[in-house]
Tab-separated table of C-alpha atoms and ligand atoms in Angstrom:
chain	number	residue	atom	x	y	z
A	1	MET	CA	14.612	-43.162	-97.345
A	2	ARG	CA	18.004	-41.524	-97.171
A	3	ILE	CA	19.371	-40.827	-93.700
A	4	PRO	CA	21.218	-37.487	-93.670
A	5	LEU	CA	24.965	-37.793	-93.133
A	6	ILE	CA	26.936	-35.051	-91.413
A	7	ALA	CA	30.624	-35.896	-91.709
A	8	GLY	CA	33.560	-33.965	-90.329
A	9	ASN	CA	36.731	-33.805	-92.403
A	10	TRP	CA	39.519	-33.006	-90.001
A	11	LYS	CA	42.128	-32.770	-92.795
A	12	MET	CA	45.643	-32.650	-91.223
A	13	PHE	CA	44.494	-31.544	-87.789
A	14	LYS	CA	44.555	-33.239	-84.376
A	15	THR	CA	47.098	-35.491	-82.720
A	16	LYS	CA	45.781	-38.687	-81.142
A	17	ALA	CA	45.499	-37.003	-77.729
A	18	GLU	CA	43.501	-34.156	-79.292
A	19	ALA	CA	41.300	-36.598	-81.190
A	20	LEU	CA	40.482	-38.527	-78.022
A	21	ALA	CA	39.702	-35.313	-76.136
A	22	PHE	CA	37.278	-34.379	-78.951
A	23	ALA	CA	35.661	-37.838	-78.776
A	24	GLU	CA	35.099	-37.486	-75.037
A	25	GLU	CA	33.430	-34.097	-75.545
A	26	LEU	CA	31.266	-35.272	-78.434
A	27	LYS	CA	30.155	-38.384	-76.541
A	28	VAL	CA	28.750	-36.174	-73.790
A	29	LEU	CA	26.891	-33.979	-76.287
A	30	TYR	CA	25.763	-36.607	-78.802
A	31	LYS	CA	22.585	-38.352	-77.779
A	32	GLY	CA	21.879	-39.964	-81.128
A	33	THR	CA	19.617	-38.270	-83.630
A	34	ASP	CA	17.928	-39.009	-86.949
A	35	VAL	CA	21.154	-37.863	-88.537
A	36	GLN	CA	24.176	-40.113	-89.108
A	37	ALA	CA	27.351	-38.491	-87.798
A	38	ALA	CA	30.896	-39.382	-88.824
A	39	ILE	CA	34.423	-38.068	-88.326
A	40	CYS	CA	37.007	-38.471	-91.094
A	41	ALA	CA	40.333	-38.213	-89.313
A	42	PRO	CA	44.053	-38.599	-90.054
A	43	PHE	CA	45.155	-42.249	-90.308
A	44	THR	CA	46.965	-42.149	-86.968
A	45	ASN	CA	43.695	-41.409	-85.135
A	46	LEU	CA	41.397	-43.915	-86.788
A	47	GLU	CA	41.852	-46.947	-84.567
A	48	ALA	CA	41.567	-44.893	-81.371
A	49	LEU	CA	38.428	-43.145	-82.654
A	50	VAL	CA	36.752	-46.423	-83.655
A	51	GLU	CA	37.259	-47.577	-80.062
A	52	ALA	CA	36.228	-44.262	-78.529
A	53	PHE	CA	32.982	-44.056	-80.546
A	54	ARG	CA	32.050	-47.748	-80.188
A	55	GLY	CA	28.384	-48.028	-79.192
A	56	THR	CA	27.693	-44.306	-79.695
A	57	GLY	CA	26.508	-44.461	-83.315
A	58	VAL	CA	29.204	-42.020	-84.468
A	59	LYS	CA	31.040	-43.513	-87.463
A	60	VAL	CA	34.675	-43.086	-88.414
A	61	GLY	CA	36.132	-42.360	-91.828
A	62	ALA	CA	39.543	-42.069	-93.492
A	63	GLN	CA	40.491	-39.256	-95.865
A	64	ASN	CA	42.325	-41.297	-98.491
A	65	VAL	CA	43.209	-44.862	-99.501
A	66	HIS	CA	45.438	-46.535	-102.089
A	67	PHE	CA	43.804	-48.474	-104.923
A	68	ALA	CA	46.165	-51.473	-104.881
A	69	GLU	CA	45.552	-54.532	-102.732
A	70	GLU	CA	49.097	-54.265	-101.335
A	71	GLY	CA	52.561	-53.599	-102.682
A	72	ALA	CA	55.669	-51.438	-102.777
A	73	TYR	CA	53.892	-48.082	-102.328
A	74	THR	CA	55.850	-46.314	-99.618
A	75	GLY	CA	53.679	-44.194	-97.363
A	76	GLU	CA	50.342	-45.540	-98.588
A	77	ILE	CA	47.477	-47.268	-96.749
A	78	SER	CA	45.265	-50.010	-98.240
A	79	ALA	CA	41.515	-50.550	-98.018
A	80	ALA	CA	42.110	-53.853	-96.168
A	81	MET	CA	44.129	-52.002	-93.512
A	82	LEU	CA	41.278	-49.550	-92.974
A	83	GLU	CA	38.646	-52.287	-92.942
A	84	GLU	CA	40.577	-54.294	-90.376
A	85	ILE	CA	40.397	-51.481	-87.819
A	86	GLY	CA	36.682	-50.862	-88.384
A	87	VAL	CA	36.613	-47.763	-90.581
A	88	ASP	CA	33.160	-47.093	-92.085
A	89	PHE	CA	33.753	-44.326	-94.649
A	90	CYS	CA	36.597	-43.018	-96.812
A	91	ILE	CA	36.785	-39.668	-98.568
A	92	VAL	CA	37.963	-40.017	-102.163
A	93	GLY	CA	38.957	-37.278	-104.592
A	94	HIS	CA	38.881	-34.313	-102.220
A	95	SER	CA	39.894	-31.181	-104.140
A	96	GLU	CA	42.933	-30.730	-101.883
A	97	ARG	CA	44.189	-34.157	-102.954
A	98	ARG	CA	43.404	-33.364	-106.599
A	99	GLN	CA	45.273	-30.048	-106.247
A	100	TYR	CA	48.308	-30.957	-104.115
A	101	PHE	CA	48.749	-34.731	-104.461
A	102	ALA	CA	48.156	-35.466	-108.138
A	103	GLU	CA	44.819	-37.184	-107.583
A	104	THR	CA	43.095	-37.607	-110.945
A	105	ASP	CA	39.715	-38.917	-112.062
A	106	GLU	CA	41.569	-42.089	-113.048
A	107	THR	CA	43.007	-42.724	-109.567
A	108	VAL	CA	39.681	-41.711	-107.998
A	109	ASN	CA	37.927	-44.304	-110.149
A	110	LYS	CA	40.400	-47.020	-109.108
A	111	LYS	CA	40.031	-46.106	-105.436
A	112	LEU	CA	36.227	-46.240	-105.635
A	113	LYS	CA	36.395	-49.689	-107.248
A	114	LYS	CA	38.744	-50.908	-104.519
A	115	LEU	CA	36.464	-49.624	-101.737
A	116	PHE	CA	33.340	-51.078	-103.365
A	117	ALA	CA	35.050	-54.481	-103.415
A	118	GLY	CA	35.008	-54.291	-99.607
A	119	SER	CA	32.727	-52.772	-96.985
A	120	ILE	CA	33.919	-49.147	-96.642
A	121	ARG	CA	31.539	-46.541	-98.095
A	122	PRO	CA	33.281	-43.928	-100.237
A	123	ILE	CA	32.510	-40.220	-99.936
A	124	LEU	CA	33.316	-38.979	-103.439
A	125	CYS	CA	34.105	-35.261	-103.679
A	126	VAL	CA	33.307	-33.315	-106.829
A	127	GLY	CA	33.152	-29.602	-107.499
A	128	GLU	CA	34.276	-26.765	-109.724
A	129	SER	CA	36.830	-23.976	-109.273
A	130	LEU	CA	35.835	-20.297	-109.175
A	131	GLU	CA	37.239	-19.809	-112.660
A	132	GLN	CA	35.096	-22.667	-113.970
A	133	ARG	CA	31.984	-21.326	-112.233
A	134	ASP	CA	32.554	-17.813	-113.551
A	135	ALA	CA	32.978	-19.250	-117.048
A	136	GLY	CA	29.561	-20.925	-116.716
A	137	LYS	CA	31.121	-24.398	-116.761
A	138	ALA	CA	30.278	-25.639	-113.245
A	139	PHE	CA	27.634	-28.132	-114.358
A	140	ASP	CA	29.734	-29.498	-117.233
A	141	ILE	CA	32.734	-29.963	-114.929
A	142	VAL	CA	30.745	-31.852	-112.289
A	143	LYS	CA	29.091	-34.007	-114.957
A	144	GLU	CA	32.512	-34.847	-116.439
A	145	GLN	CA	33.883	-35.709	-112.996
A	146	LEU	CA	30.942	-38.035	-112.292
A	147	ALA	CA	31.282	-39.778	-115.656
A	148	ALA	CA	35.019	-40.327	-115.213
A	149	ASP	CA	35.015	-41.127	-111.489
A	150	LEU	CA	32.167	-43.645	-111.772
A	151	GLY	CA	33.244	-45.260	-115.051
A	152	GLY	CA	32.690	-49.036	-114.959
A	153	ILE	CA	31.021	-48.946	-111.520
A	154	ASP	CA	27.673	-50.705	-111.431
A	155	ALA	CA	24.384	-49.559	-109.921
A	156	GLU	CA	24.531	-51.868	-106.887
A	157	CYS	CA	27.791	-50.213	-105.822
A	158	VAL	CA	26.596	-46.689	-106.573
A	159	LYS	CA	23.657	-47.195	-104.192
A	160	LYS	CA	26.202	-47.233	-101.337
A	161	LEU	CA	27.946	-44.082	-102.544
A	162	VAL	CA	28.036	-40.727	-100.794
A	163	ILE	CA	28.760	-37.750	-103.040
A	164	ALA	CA	29.957	-34.467	-101.574
A	165	TYR	CA	29.481	-31.418	-103.775
A	166	GLU	CA	32.313	-29.145	-102.705
A	167	PRO	CA	32.766	-26.030	-104.839
A	168	ILE	CA	36.484	-25.315	-104.502
A	169	TRP	CA	35.846	-21.585	-104.076
A	170	ALA	CA	33.826	-22.258	-100.918
A	171	ILE	CA	36.365	-24.467	-99.118
A	172	GLY	CA	38.070	-22.816	-96.170
A	173	THR	CA	37.257	-19.397	-97.602
A	174	GLY	CA	34.269	-18.511	-95.452
A	175	ARG	CA	32.442	-17.966	-98.744
A	176	THR	CA	29.590	-20.507	-98.688
A	177	ALA	CA	27.631	-21.349	-101.785
A	178	THR	CA	24.123	-19.976	-101.315
A	179	PRO	CA	21.649	-22.679	-100.291
A	180	GLU	CA	20.077	-22.239	-103.747
A	181	GLN	CA	23.415	-22.740	-105.533
A	182	ALA	CA	24.133	-25.834	-103.434
A	183	GLU	CA	20.610	-27.170	-103.986
A	184	GLU	CA	20.805	-26.585	-107.712
A	185	MET	CA	24.040	-28.552	-108.055
A	186	CYS	CA	22.928	-31.378	-105.743
A	187	ALA	CA	19.734	-31.716	-107.829
A	188	PHE	CA	21.856	-31.702	-110.977
A	189	ILE	CA	24.060	-34.469	-109.532
A	190	ARG	CA	20.988	-36.601	-108.833
A	191	SER	CA	19.577	-36.048	-112.324
A	192	THR	CA	22.988	-36.938	-113.794
A	193	LEU	CA	22.928	-40.190	-111.789
A	194	ILE	CA	19.428	-40.937	-113.114
A	195	ALA	CA	20.765	-40.511	-116.653
A	196	MET	CA	23.839	-42.659	-115.924
A	197	TYR	CA	21.947	-45.344	-113.984
A	198	ASP	CA	18.235	-45.182	-113.137
A	199	GLU	CA	15.869	-43.460	-110.737
A	200	ASP	CA	15.947	-46.145	-108.018
A	201	THR	CA	19.748	-46.115	-107.938
A	202	ALA	CA	20.006	-42.320	-107.883
A	203	ASP	CA	17.420	-42.206	-105.098
A	204	GLU	CA	19.693	-44.128	-102.715
A	205	VAL	CA	22.771	-41.928	-103.107
A	206	ILE	CA	23.450	-39.507	-100.271
A	207	ILE	CA	24.420	-36.124	-101.726
A	208	GLN	CA	26.147	-33.738	-99.337
A	209	TYR	CA	27.210	-30.131	-99.616
A	210	GLY	CA	30.656	-29.081	-98.350
A	211	GLY	CA	32.342	-25.689	-98.149
A	212	SER	CA	32.350	-23.358	-95.131
A	213	VAL	CA	29.446	-25.137	-93.421
A	214	LYS	CA	29.159	-23.861	-89.843
A	215	PRO	CA	26.523	-23.705	-87.091
A	216	ALA	CA	25.243	-20.363	-88.411
A	217	ASN	CA	24.401	-21.666	-91.906
A	218	ALA	CA	23.793	-25.393	-91.351
A	219	THR	CA	20.024	-25.142	-90.921
A	220	GLU	CA	19.303	-23.353	-94.187
A	221	ILE	CA	21.624	-25.669	-96.112
A	222	MET	CA	20.280	-28.866	-94.540
A	223	ASN	CA	16.669	-27.798	-95.039
A	224	MET	CA	17.089	-27.820	-98.813
A	225	ASP	CA	15.231	-30.756	-100.409
A	226	GLU	CA	18.098	-32.125	-102.474
A	227	ILE	CA	20.833	-31.823	-99.841
A	228	ASP	CA	21.228	-34.947	-97.695
A	229	GLY	CA	24.044	-33.844	-95.462
A	230	ALA	CA	27.260	-31.922	-95.127
A	231	LEU	CA	30.991	-32.505	-95.298
A	232	VAL	CA	32.355	-30.110	-92.719
A	233	GLY	CA	35.979	-28.976	-92.512
A	234	GLY	CA	36.966	-26.279	-90.037
A	235	ALA	CA	33.750	-26.353	-88.022
A	236	SER	CA	34.154	-30.086	-87.300
A	237	LEU	CA	37.248	-29.467	-85.183
A	238	LYS	CA	35.300	-28.251	-82.160
A	239	ALA	CA	32.850	-30.773	-80.674
A	240	GLU	CA	30.322	-28.056	-79.742
A	241	ASP	CA	30.267	-26.579	-83.249
A	242	PHE	CA	30.067	-30.000	-84.882
A	243	MET	CA	27.217	-30.984	-82.541
A	244	GLU	CA	25.325	-27.799	-83.426
A	245	ILE	CA	25.568	-28.740	-87.087
A	246	ILE	CA	24.390	-32.316	-86.388
A	247	ASP	CA	21.472	-30.810	-84.488
A	248	PHE	CA	20.633	-28.391	-87.305
B	301	13P	P1	35.607	-26.052	-94.709
B	301	13P	O1	34.337	-26.480	-94.045
B	301	13P	O2	36.712	-25.744	-93.777
B	301	13P	O3	35.347	-24.977	-95.740
B	301	13P	O4	36.136	-27.333	-95.554
B	301	13P	C1	35.264	-27.989	-96.393
B	301	13P	C2	35.874	-29.251	-96.834
B	301	13P	O5	36.831	-29.269	-97.579
B	301	13P	C3	35.323	-30.508	-96.310
B	301	13P	O6	35.842	-31.607	-96.972
């Protein structure tokens, strides 16, 4: 049985003081549900959030990691550094990193391997651009991303994977994929995993939808059979909105 995962992706928002104020608000609202909640925050907030959410059931995630064990990589953060402070999840391959920071399927693949060597669960983002969708290539693009991103990663690791289907045209645009479009792609992702691995493995993978998820549309998205959660950007910045989504 997959437990739904609602994760906030704060992107480059919130100072430490703002993050702690959010945590205090969410702690009052969050009573624990059948849904796993997590906040993926900027690096500078992670340690404080792990402390603030201790004992509440709310997990903490990073938004990026380097694939090397350690080394001369100015400005980067390693998986061991994140593990040491108690981080549970790490987003890998978000479209904003692919677009602005030269993230490729090759670096995504290396990062996933590094995380799977430790205890942090990756949230792998895949998704097509508007141009690719309009050209009828959305399914091919996502299939190619999965093949490249998961190359050489075995089934035991994949069982711990979270995949977020984030169509680029729906991120921060207010233009949500319809629940049917999201469902169709999440089902396609699972059938691709069955082909790449096997049914038991694919069954364990949490598949989220991300892109303009907000309180007003969370219920219809989360009620789709093939959608196991959401990766929420803008609407995760306010504790009340995020809580409404968790409570879909
Ligand atoms: P929005 O919810 O702001 O569209 O962002 C989605 C996203 O990129 C989550 O990773």
